[in-house]
GROMACS .gro file of C-alpha atoms in nm:
model
  391
    1MET     CA    1  13.353   5.899   6.587
    2LYS     CA    2  13.243   6.066   6.228
    3LYS     CA    3  12.891   5.914   6.334
    4ILE     CA    4  12.914   6.024   6.705
    5ARG     CA    5  12.977   6.383   6.517
    6LEU     CA    6  12.714   6.371   6.279
    7GLY     CA    7  12.466   6.240   6.569
    8THR     CA    8  12.546   6.531   6.754
    9THR     CA    9  12.515   6.771   6.478
   10ILE     CA   10  12.120   6.658   6.411
   11VAL     CA   11  12.017   6.671   6.739
   12PHE     CA   12  12.160   7.059   6.774
   13LEU     CA   13  12.026   7.148   6.417
   14ALA     CA   14  11.677   6.981   6.583
   15PHE     CA   15  11.687   7.161   6.910
   16LEU     CA   16  11.733   7.494   6.628
   17VAL     CA   17  11.440   7.442   6.391
   18LEU     CA   18  11.227   7.334   6.730
   19VAL     CA   19  11.298   7.656   6.907
   20SER     CA   20  11.300   7.852   6.606
   21GLY     CA   21  10.971   7.704   6.484
   22GLY     CA   22  10.805   7.725   6.826
   23SER     CA   23  10.935   8.088   6.812
   24LEU     CA   24  10.733   8.142   6.465
   25LEU     CA   25  10.402   7.966   6.570
   26ILE     CA   26  10.317   8.097   6.911
   27LYS     CA   27  10.197   8.436   6.941
   28ASP     CA   28  10.426   8.693   7.061
   29ARG     CA   29  10.337   8.739   7.465
   30ASP     CA   30  10.253   9.140   7.608
   31PHE     CA   31  10.348   9.008   7.976
   32SER     CA   32  10.490   8.733   8.162
   33PRO     CA   33  10.316   8.586   8.469
   34ASN     CA   34  10.574   8.401   8.584
   35GLU     CA   35  10.809   8.725   8.586
   36ASN     CA   36  10.542   8.956   8.680
   37ARG     CA   37  10.656   9.214   8.404
   38TYR     CA   38  10.597   9.313   8.027
   39LEU     CA   39  10.790   9.155   7.769
   40ALA     CA   40  11.006   9.321   7.464
   41GLU     CA   41  10.801   9.414   7.154
   42PRO     CA   42  10.924   9.390   6.853
   43PRO     CA   43  11.207   9.688   6.769
   44LYS     CA   44  11.126   9.974   6.510
   45LEU     CA   45  11.397   9.963   6.266
   46THR     CA   46  11.520  10.338   6.211
   47GLY     CA   47  11.835  10.437   6.022
   48ASP     CA   48  11.929  10.633   6.365
   49ARG     CA   49  11.854  10.358   6.599
   50LEU     CA   50  12.040  10.121   6.364
   51LEU     CA   51  12.373  10.302   6.398
   52SER     CA   52  12.333  10.402   6.757
   53GLY     CA   53  12.342  10.056   6.800
   54GLN     CA   54  12.006  10.097   6.996
   55PHE     CA   55  11.824   9.851   6.746
   56GLN     CA   56  12.026   9.572   6.801
   57LYS     CA   57  11.999   9.580   7.143
   58ASP     CA   58  11.602   9.610   7.132
   59LEU     CA   59  11.644   9.328   6.900
   60GLU     CA   60  11.822   9.084   7.132
   61ASP     CA   61  11.614   9.208   7.433
   62TYR     CA   62  11.309   9.063   7.194
   63LEU     CA   63  11.442   8.747   7.126
   64ARG     CA   64  11.558   8.655   7.456
   65ASP     CA   65  11.188   8.776   7.554
   66GLN     CA   66  10.981   8.592   7.258
   67ILE     CA   67  11.178   8.265   7.211
   68GLY     CA   68  10.957   7.976   7.217
   69PHE     CA   69  10.877   7.767   7.523
   70ARG     CA   70  11.148   8.047   7.746
   71ASP     CA   71  10.993   7.970   8.075
   72GLY     CA   72  11.116   7.579   8.029
   73TRP     CA   73  11.474   7.657   7.913
   74ILE     CA   74  11.505   7.873   8.221
   75THR     CA   75  11.358   7.608   8.441
   76ILE     CA   76  11.624   7.389   8.263
   77LYS     CA   77  11.892   7.623   8.291
   78THR     CA   78  11.857   7.705   8.677
   79GLY     CA   79  11.863   7.289   8.711
   80VAL     CA   80  12.191   7.283   8.550
   81GLN     CA   81  12.317   7.577   8.755
   82LYS     CA   82  12.224   7.443   9.100
   83SER     CA   83  12.374   7.116   9.027
   84CYS     CA   84  12.665   7.267   8.921
   85GLY     CA   85  12.647   7.403   9.297
   86ASN     CA   86  12.605   7.780   9.135
   87THR     CA   87  12.362   7.997   9.435
   88ASP     CA   88  12.355   8.320   9.198
   89ILE     CA   89  12.084   8.262   8.960
   90GLY     CA   90  11.897   8.539   8.779
   91GLY     CA   91  11.963   8.849   8.973
   92ALA     CA   92  11.879   8.652   9.349
   93TYR     CA   93  12.065   8.386   9.556
   94VAL     CA   94  11.923   8.065   9.627
   95GLY     CA   95  11.966   8.012  10.005
   96LYS     CA   96  11.918   7.738  10.263
   97ASP     CA   97  11.643   7.587  10.383
   98GLY     CA   98  11.427   7.677  10.084
   99TYR     CA   99  11.450   8.037  10.123
  100ASP     CA  100  11.522   8.220   9.813
  101PHE     CA  101  11.684   8.626   9.875
  102GLU     CA  102  11.685   8.916   9.710
  103LYS     CA  103  12.069   8.997   9.542
  104ILE     CA  104  12.117   9.373   9.611
  105THR     CA  105  12.455   9.463   9.643
  106PRO     CA  106  12.668   9.758   9.736
  107GLU     CA  107  12.713   9.876   9.398
  108ASP     CA  108  12.354   9.856   9.344
  109VAL     CA  109  12.278  10.162   9.547
  110ASP     CA  110  12.257  10.524   9.476
  111ASP     CA  111  12.414  10.664   9.790
  112THR     CA  112  12.311  11.033   9.657
  113LEU     CA  113  11.972  10.922   9.583
  114PHE     CA  114  11.934  10.734   9.963
  115ARG     CA  115  12.035  11.074  10.094
  116ARG     CA  116  11.766  11.244   9.902
  117ASN     CA  117  11.492  11.051  10.000
  118THR     CA  118  11.573  11.035  10.385
  119GLN     CA  119  11.605  11.422  10.339
  120THR     CA  120  11.307  11.477  10.180
  121VAL     CA  121  11.118  11.247  10.459
  122ALA     CA  122  11.285  11.449  10.737
  123GLU     CA  123  11.183  11.782  10.532
  124TYR     CA  124  10.809  11.681  10.502
  125PHE     CA  125  10.776  11.565  10.871
  126ASP     CA  126  10.927  11.949  10.965
  127SER     CA  127  10.706  12.107  10.713
  128VAL     CA  128  10.387  11.944  10.873
  129SER     CA  129  10.472  11.933  11.241
  130ASP     CA  130  10.300  12.220  11.319
  131MET     CA  131   9.981  11.974  11.232
  132VAL     CA  132  10.079  11.694  11.338
  133GLU     CA  133  10.204  11.626  11.662
  134PRO     CA  134  10.612  11.516  11.632
  135ASN     CA  135  10.545  11.185  11.825
  136ARG     CA  136  10.273  11.095  11.564
  137LEU     CA  137  10.490  11.133  11.287
  138SER     CA  138  10.641  10.773  11.269
  139PHE     CA  139  10.904  10.591  11.027
  140LEU     CA  140  10.929  10.212  10.992
  141LEU     CA  141  11.148  10.077  10.764
  142VAL     CA  142  11.160   9.712  10.705
  143PRO     CA  143  11.460   9.484  10.679
  144THR     CA  144  11.481   9.242  10.419
  145SER     CA  145  11.456   8.852  10.479
  146GLY     CA  146  11.904   8.907  10.381
  147LEU     CA  147  11.926   9.081  10.697
  148VAL     CA  148  11.729   8.888  10.922
  149MET     CA  149  11.790   8.550  10.807
  150GLU     CA  150  12.137   8.604  10.742
  151ASP     CA  151  12.263   8.245  10.868
  152LYS     CA  152  12.023   8.125  10.541
  153LEU     CA  153  12.197   8.288  10.306
  154PRO     CA  154  12.445   8.098  10.063
  155LYS     CA  155  12.818   8.119  10.119
  156ASN     CA  156  12.985   8.432   9.942
  157ALA     CA  157  12.691   8.593   9.915
  158ARG     CA  158  12.687   8.986   9.863
  159LEU     CA  159  12.466   9.239   9.975
  160PHE     CA  160  12.432   9.621  10.079
  161ASP     CA  161  12.495   9.714  10.416
  162GLN     CA  162  12.141   9.774  10.549
  163SER     CA  163  12.224   9.855  10.903
  164LYS     CA  164  12.402  10.126  10.814
  165TYR     CA  165  12.156  10.296  10.592
  166ILE     CA  166  11.921  10.211  10.862
  167ASP     CA  167  12.094  10.356  11.131
  168ASP     CA  168  12.170  10.669  10.912
  169VAL     CA  169  11.750  10.702  10.872
  170GLN     CA  170  11.742  10.684  11.242
  171ARG     CA  171  11.976  10.943  11.323
  172ALA     CA  172  11.816  11.176  11.088
  173MET     CA  173  11.443  11.104  11.256
  174GLU     CA  174  11.628  11.196  11.599
  175ASP     CA  175  11.299  11.464  11.614
  176TYR     CA  176  11.028  11.215  11.514
  177ASN     CA  177  10.896  10.839  11.590
  178PHE     CA  178  11.143  10.621  11.450
  179ILE     CA  179  10.993  10.269  11.488
  180ASP     CA  180  11.312  10.011  11.448
  181VAL     CA  181  11.193   9.635  11.393
  182ARG     CA  182  11.575   9.478  11.317
  183GLN     CA  183  11.560   9.317  11.649
  184GLU     CA  184  11.215   9.174  11.666
  185LEU     CA  185  11.258   9.010  11.368
  186VAL     CA  186  11.589   8.870  11.403
  187THR     CA  187  11.455   8.724  11.752
  188HIS     CA  188  11.221   8.529  11.552
  189LYS     CA  189  11.433   8.454  11.257
  190ASP     CA  190  11.352   8.089  11.304
  191GLU     CA  191  10.955   8.146  11.241
  192TYR     CA  192  10.798   8.150  10.917
  193ILE     CA  193  10.822   8.553  10.866
  194TYR     CA  194  10.914   8.592  10.543
  195TYR     CA  195  10.829   8.407  10.236
  196ARG     CA  196  11.063   8.149  10.093
  197THR     CA  197  11.026   8.238   9.725
  198ASP     CA  198  10.919   8.627   9.764
  199HIS     CA  199  11.102   8.925   9.908
  200HIS     CA  200  10.820   9.010  10.101
  201TRP     CA  201  10.731   8.951  10.481
  202THR     CA  202  10.471   8.675  10.569
  203THR     CA  203  10.175   8.806  10.798
  204ASP     CA  204  10.375   8.662  11.088
  205GLY     CA  205  10.681   8.906  11.055
  206ALA     CA  206  10.400   9.205  10.959
  207TYR     CA  207  10.257   9.136  11.317
  208ILE     CA  208  10.601   9.161  11.466
  209ALA     CA  209  10.601   9.501  11.328
  210TYR     CA  210  10.259   9.566  11.432
  211GLU     CA  211  10.345   9.495  11.821
  212LYS     CA  212  10.642   9.737  11.783
  213TRP     CA  213  10.419   9.997  11.620
  214CYS     CA  214  10.152   9.986  11.895
  215GLU     CA  215  10.460  10.003  12.147
  216SER     CA  216  10.610  10.302  11.970
  217THR     CA  217  10.267  10.466  11.922
  218GLY     CA  218  10.096  10.436  12.242
  219HIS     CA  219   9.834  10.189  12.053
  220ASP     CA  220   9.679   9.857  12.248
  221CYS     CA  221   9.809   9.578  12.094
  222VAL     CA  222   9.573   9.256  12.003
  223GLY     CA  223   9.799   8.984  12.126
  224ARG     CA  224   9.873   8.676  11.946
  225ASP     CA  225   9.651   8.437  12.193
  226ALA     CA  226   9.319   8.655  12.118
  227LEU     CA  227   9.406   8.565  11.739
  228ARG     CA  228   9.257   8.343  11.442
  229GLN     CA  229   9.464   8.259  11.182
  230GLN     CA  230   9.310   8.196  10.816
  231ILE     CA  231   9.524   8.034  10.596
  232VAL     CA  232   9.357   8.126  10.247
  233THR     CA  233   9.640   7.977   9.985
  234GLU     CA  234   9.924   7.689  10.034
  235ASN     CA  235  10.017   7.763   9.631
  236PHE     CA  236  10.183   8.066   9.630
  237ARG     CA  237  10.510   8.144   9.440
  238GLY     CA  238  10.666   8.473   9.440
  239SER     CA  239  10.922   8.734   9.299
  240LEU     CA  240  11.211   8.551   9.380
  241TYR     CA  241  11.077   8.228   9.215
  242SER     CA  242  11.024   8.439   8.899
  243LYS     CA  243  11.366   8.498   8.887
  244ILE     CA  244  11.511   8.183   8.953
  245LEU     CA  245  11.206   7.949   8.783
  246ASP     CA  246  11.351   7.694   9.015
  247ALA     CA  247  11.143   7.378   8.963
  248ASP     CA  248  11.211   7.232   9.315
  249SER     CA  249  11.079   7.584   9.463
  250ALA     CA  250  10.900   7.561   9.803
  251TYR     CA  251  10.544   7.649   9.799
  252ASP     CA  252  10.434   7.944  10.019
  253CYS     CA  253  10.132   7.968  10.264
  254ILE     CA  254   9.928   8.334  10.279
  255TRP     CA  255   9.734   8.416  10.601
  256THR     CA  256   9.528   8.623  10.763
  257TYR     CA  257   9.467   8.697  11.116
  258GLY     CA  258   9.142   8.819  11.304
  259PRO     CA  259   8.984   8.824  11.632
  260LYS     CA  260   8.899   8.471  11.750
  261ASP     CA  261   8.464   8.387  11.635
  262ALA     CA  262   8.510   8.712  11.398
  263GLU     CA  263   8.654   8.806  11.061
  264PRO     CA  264   9.011   8.905  11.004
  265PHE     CA  265   9.125   9.235  11.043
  266GLY     CA  266   9.005   9.429  10.767
  267SER     CA  267   8.711   9.221  10.664
  268GLU     CA  268   8.425   9.404  10.953
  269ASN     CA  269   8.306   9.710  10.930
  270ILE     CA  270   8.555   9.850  10.646
  271VAL     CA  271   8.510   9.999  10.333
  272VAL     CA  272   8.774  10.049  10.103
  273THR     CA  273   8.789  10.290   9.851
  274ILE     CA  274   9.072  10.230   9.538
  275ASP     CA  275   9.209  10.586   9.349
  276ASN     CA  276   8.790  10.739   9.439
  277LYS     CA  277   8.636  10.471   9.206
  278GLU     CA  278   8.613  10.160   9.306
  279THR     CA  279   8.462  10.054   9.665
  280LYS     CA  280   8.519   9.749   9.853
  281ASP     CA  281   8.397   9.594  10.196
  282THR     CA  282   8.698   9.419  10.273
  283CYS     CA  283   9.089   9.477  10.289
  284TYR     CA  284   9.108   9.165  10.091
  285ALA     CA  285   9.126   9.098   9.703
  286ILE     CA  286   9.027   8.711   9.729
  287GLU     CA  287   9.023   8.688   9.316
  288LYS     CA  288   9.399   8.764   9.312
  289LEU     CA  289   9.421   8.405   9.476
  290GLU     CA  290   9.368   8.256   9.119
  291GLU     CA  291   9.671   8.486   8.985
  292LYS     CA  292  10.040   8.415   8.956
  293ASP     CA  293  10.105   8.730   9.198
  294LYS     CA  294   9.910   8.630   9.513
  295TYR     CA  295  10.067   8.852   9.760
  296ALA     CA  296   9.787   9.096   9.552
  297TYR     CA  297   9.557   8.949   9.793
  298PHE     CA  298   9.620   9.221  10.028
  299PHE     CA  299   9.405   9.493   9.891
  300GLY     CA  300   9.457   9.386   9.527
  301GLY     CA  301   9.790   9.527   9.447
  302ASN     CA  302   9.923   9.881   9.464
  303TYR     CA  303   9.746  10.180   9.378
  304GLY     CA  304   9.797  10.545   9.426
  305GLU     CA  305   9.540  10.637   9.683
  306VAL     CA  306   9.355  10.364   9.911
  307ARG     CA  307   9.105  10.523  10.154
  308ILE     CA  308   8.984  10.242  10.443
  309GLU     CA  309   8.668  10.379  10.665
  310ASN     CA  310   8.597  10.164  11.009
  311THR     CA  311   8.206  10.250  11.026
  312ALA     CA  312   8.222  10.096  11.323
  313LEU     CA  313   8.395  10.407  11.499
  314GLU     CA  314   8.105  10.665  11.507
  315GLN     CA  315   8.192  11.025  11.483
  316GLY     CA  316   8.210  11.163  11.824
  317ASP     CA  317   8.194  10.846  11.995
  318THR     CA  318   8.610  10.898  12.039
  319GLU     CA  319   8.863  11.140  11.896
  320GLU     CA  320   8.872  11.124  11.539
  321ARG     CA  321   9.191  10.980  11.441
  322ASN     CA  322   9.301  10.963  11.050
  323LEU     CA  323   9.653  10.772  10.958
  324LEU     CA  324   9.809  10.883  10.628
  325VAL     CA  325  10.065  10.582  10.538
  326VAL     CA  326  10.282  10.692  10.292
  327LYS     CA  327  10.415  10.310  10.137
  328ASP     CA  328  10.546  10.079   9.930
  329SER     CA  329  10.367   9.730   9.923
  330PHE     CA  330  10.522   9.598  10.256
  331ALA     CA  331  10.245   9.806  10.380
  332ASN     CA  332   9.962   9.589  10.236
  333SER     CA  333   9.970   9.306  10.463
  334PHE     CA  334  10.064   9.526  10.781
  335VAL     CA  335   9.809   9.772  10.753
  336PRO     CA  336   9.476   9.572  10.817
  337PHE     CA  337   9.617   9.542  11.186
  338LEU     CA  338   9.559   9.938  11.236
  339THR     CA  339   9.190   9.956  11.114
  340GLU     CA  340   9.055   9.882  11.453
  341SER     CA  341   9.229  10.158  11.556
  342TYR     CA  342   9.141  10.470  11.310
  343HIS     CA  343   8.824  10.625  11.159
  344ASN     CA  344   9.037  10.644  10.842
  345ILE     CA  345   9.319  10.541  10.718
  346TYR     CA  346   9.488  10.699  10.394
  347MET     CA  347   9.762  10.508  10.217
  348VAL     CA  348   9.903  10.682   9.947
  349ASP     CA  349  10.168  10.482   9.717
  350LEU     CA  350  10.407  10.764   9.556
  351ARG     CA  351  10.496  10.597   9.267
  352TYR     CA  352  10.138  10.627   9.156
  353TYR     CA  353   9.995  10.972   9.319
  354ASN     CA  354  10.106  11.284   9.174
  355GLY     CA  355   9.922  11.549   9.412
  356ASP     CA  356  10.051  11.781   9.696
  357MET     CA  357  10.111  11.590   9.999
  358GLU     CA  358  10.107  11.884  10.242
  359THR     CA  359   9.765  11.990  10.110
  360TYR     CA  360   9.655  11.636  10.105
  361LEU     CA  361   9.721  11.596  10.519
  362LYS     CA  362   9.521  11.926  10.547
  363GLY     CA  363   9.240  11.816  10.366
  364HIS     CA  364   9.170  11.501  10.532
  365HIS     CA  365   9.232  11.612  10.860
  366ILE     CA  366   9.501  11.376  10.914
  367THR     CA  367   9.652  11.314  11.298
  368ASP     CA  368   9.915  11.063  11.254
  369VAL     CA  369  10.091  10.972  10.966
  370LEU     CA  370  10.333  10.674  10.915
  371VAL     CA  371  10.631  10.650  10.629
  372LEU     CA  372  10.646  10.273  10.570
  373TYR     CA  373  10.915  10.102  10.323
  374ASN     CA  374  11.119   9.825  10.301
  375ILE     CA  375  11.475   9.939  10.324
  376SER     CA  376  11.583   9.800   9.977
  377ASN     CA  377  11.281  10.005   9.829
  378PHE     CA  378  11.363  10.290   9.965
  379VAL     CA  379  11.706  10.348   9.878
  380SER     CA  380  11.622  10.316   9.522
  381ASP     CA  381  11.287  10.450   9.497
  382ARG     CA  382  11.295  10.757   9.267
  383ASN     CA  383  10.945  10.881   9.406
  384VAL     CA  384  11.032  10.983   9.728
  385TYR     CA  385  11.066  11.369   9.651
  386LYS     CA  386  10.694  11.375   9.573
  387LEU     CA  387  10.644  11.440   9.947
  388THR     CA  388  10.814  11.820   9.922
  389GLY     CA  389  10.727  11.854   9.547
  390GLY     CA  390  11.076  11.885   9.502
  391ILE     CA  391  11.315  11.794   9.218
   0.00000   0.00000   0.00000
């Protein structure tokens, strides 16, 4: 028995030496591609921070983030948790058929912030309705995969009541064009409309919403039978994988659509200008397929302002239509479908843009407005107030 205890002690000490030695020898990392976030830096020691306990907290964060072979230990930990039947791992749920889900509970939702965001959008629409026809002021809230594919959630999963919040927004938008895509997405829930390892919808999910958008706004919809699918990667593991780090996680595909015998939407006759600086001839960033966050293939990621000009629509040929999209990242795979319908599309992400939005609308001769958010982002986004400049 003593030999067994001695052997266990030696193994444990060897483990500590390996981890501690590795942590000392391995240079601190600034950024974790797997988790898509910046890691904690060495904490600064001051008397005030020590007395307040902030130094101890920062030190704990630093040691947790910079421990040697960190991603490997998390992967092992996830394997152990799964073998014990745990499906609540790393702030996400491990579901059925290879799907992972965002874990957003009722306690995570700030009702005051949600009401403020809803009121802000309504006030913005009211303030610009003398410049843009009310039926051209649209709001599209995207449900998460947890609502659409509820049957794939693990038993006892707790999520906030998305439908209640979407219904509340719909009532607040009764004078404008609220685009409700819930039923359309649920109808196709057994199809590949959300990524398995990422919180975004796939291009098929975005296309289903595009069909509903066309119906609601009076645009002609390009039928699926007239489209050609182009798979650009089959090696994508997204944001939910980064939370769980499950060695058995599936790999997702990313693809585009375009007319048969033509380039994908957003590739022909397109000029894309990012933050009034970088100019490209496509909505897609192929170099991002070599990085961890492959969803950034759409537009290269998120920016304060992106302008998409369709040079094939000559001025004077038709009534000039310019669309303003106030958005989160769900719009990135949706907007390429709209490029055939507008002379200019202006995408503004309020997380990175601080200009006056009413002035922006006037200065760019906007004829249509679309506010597009995922519901989980909308209830938590603290930048929506910038629409009206409120506090």
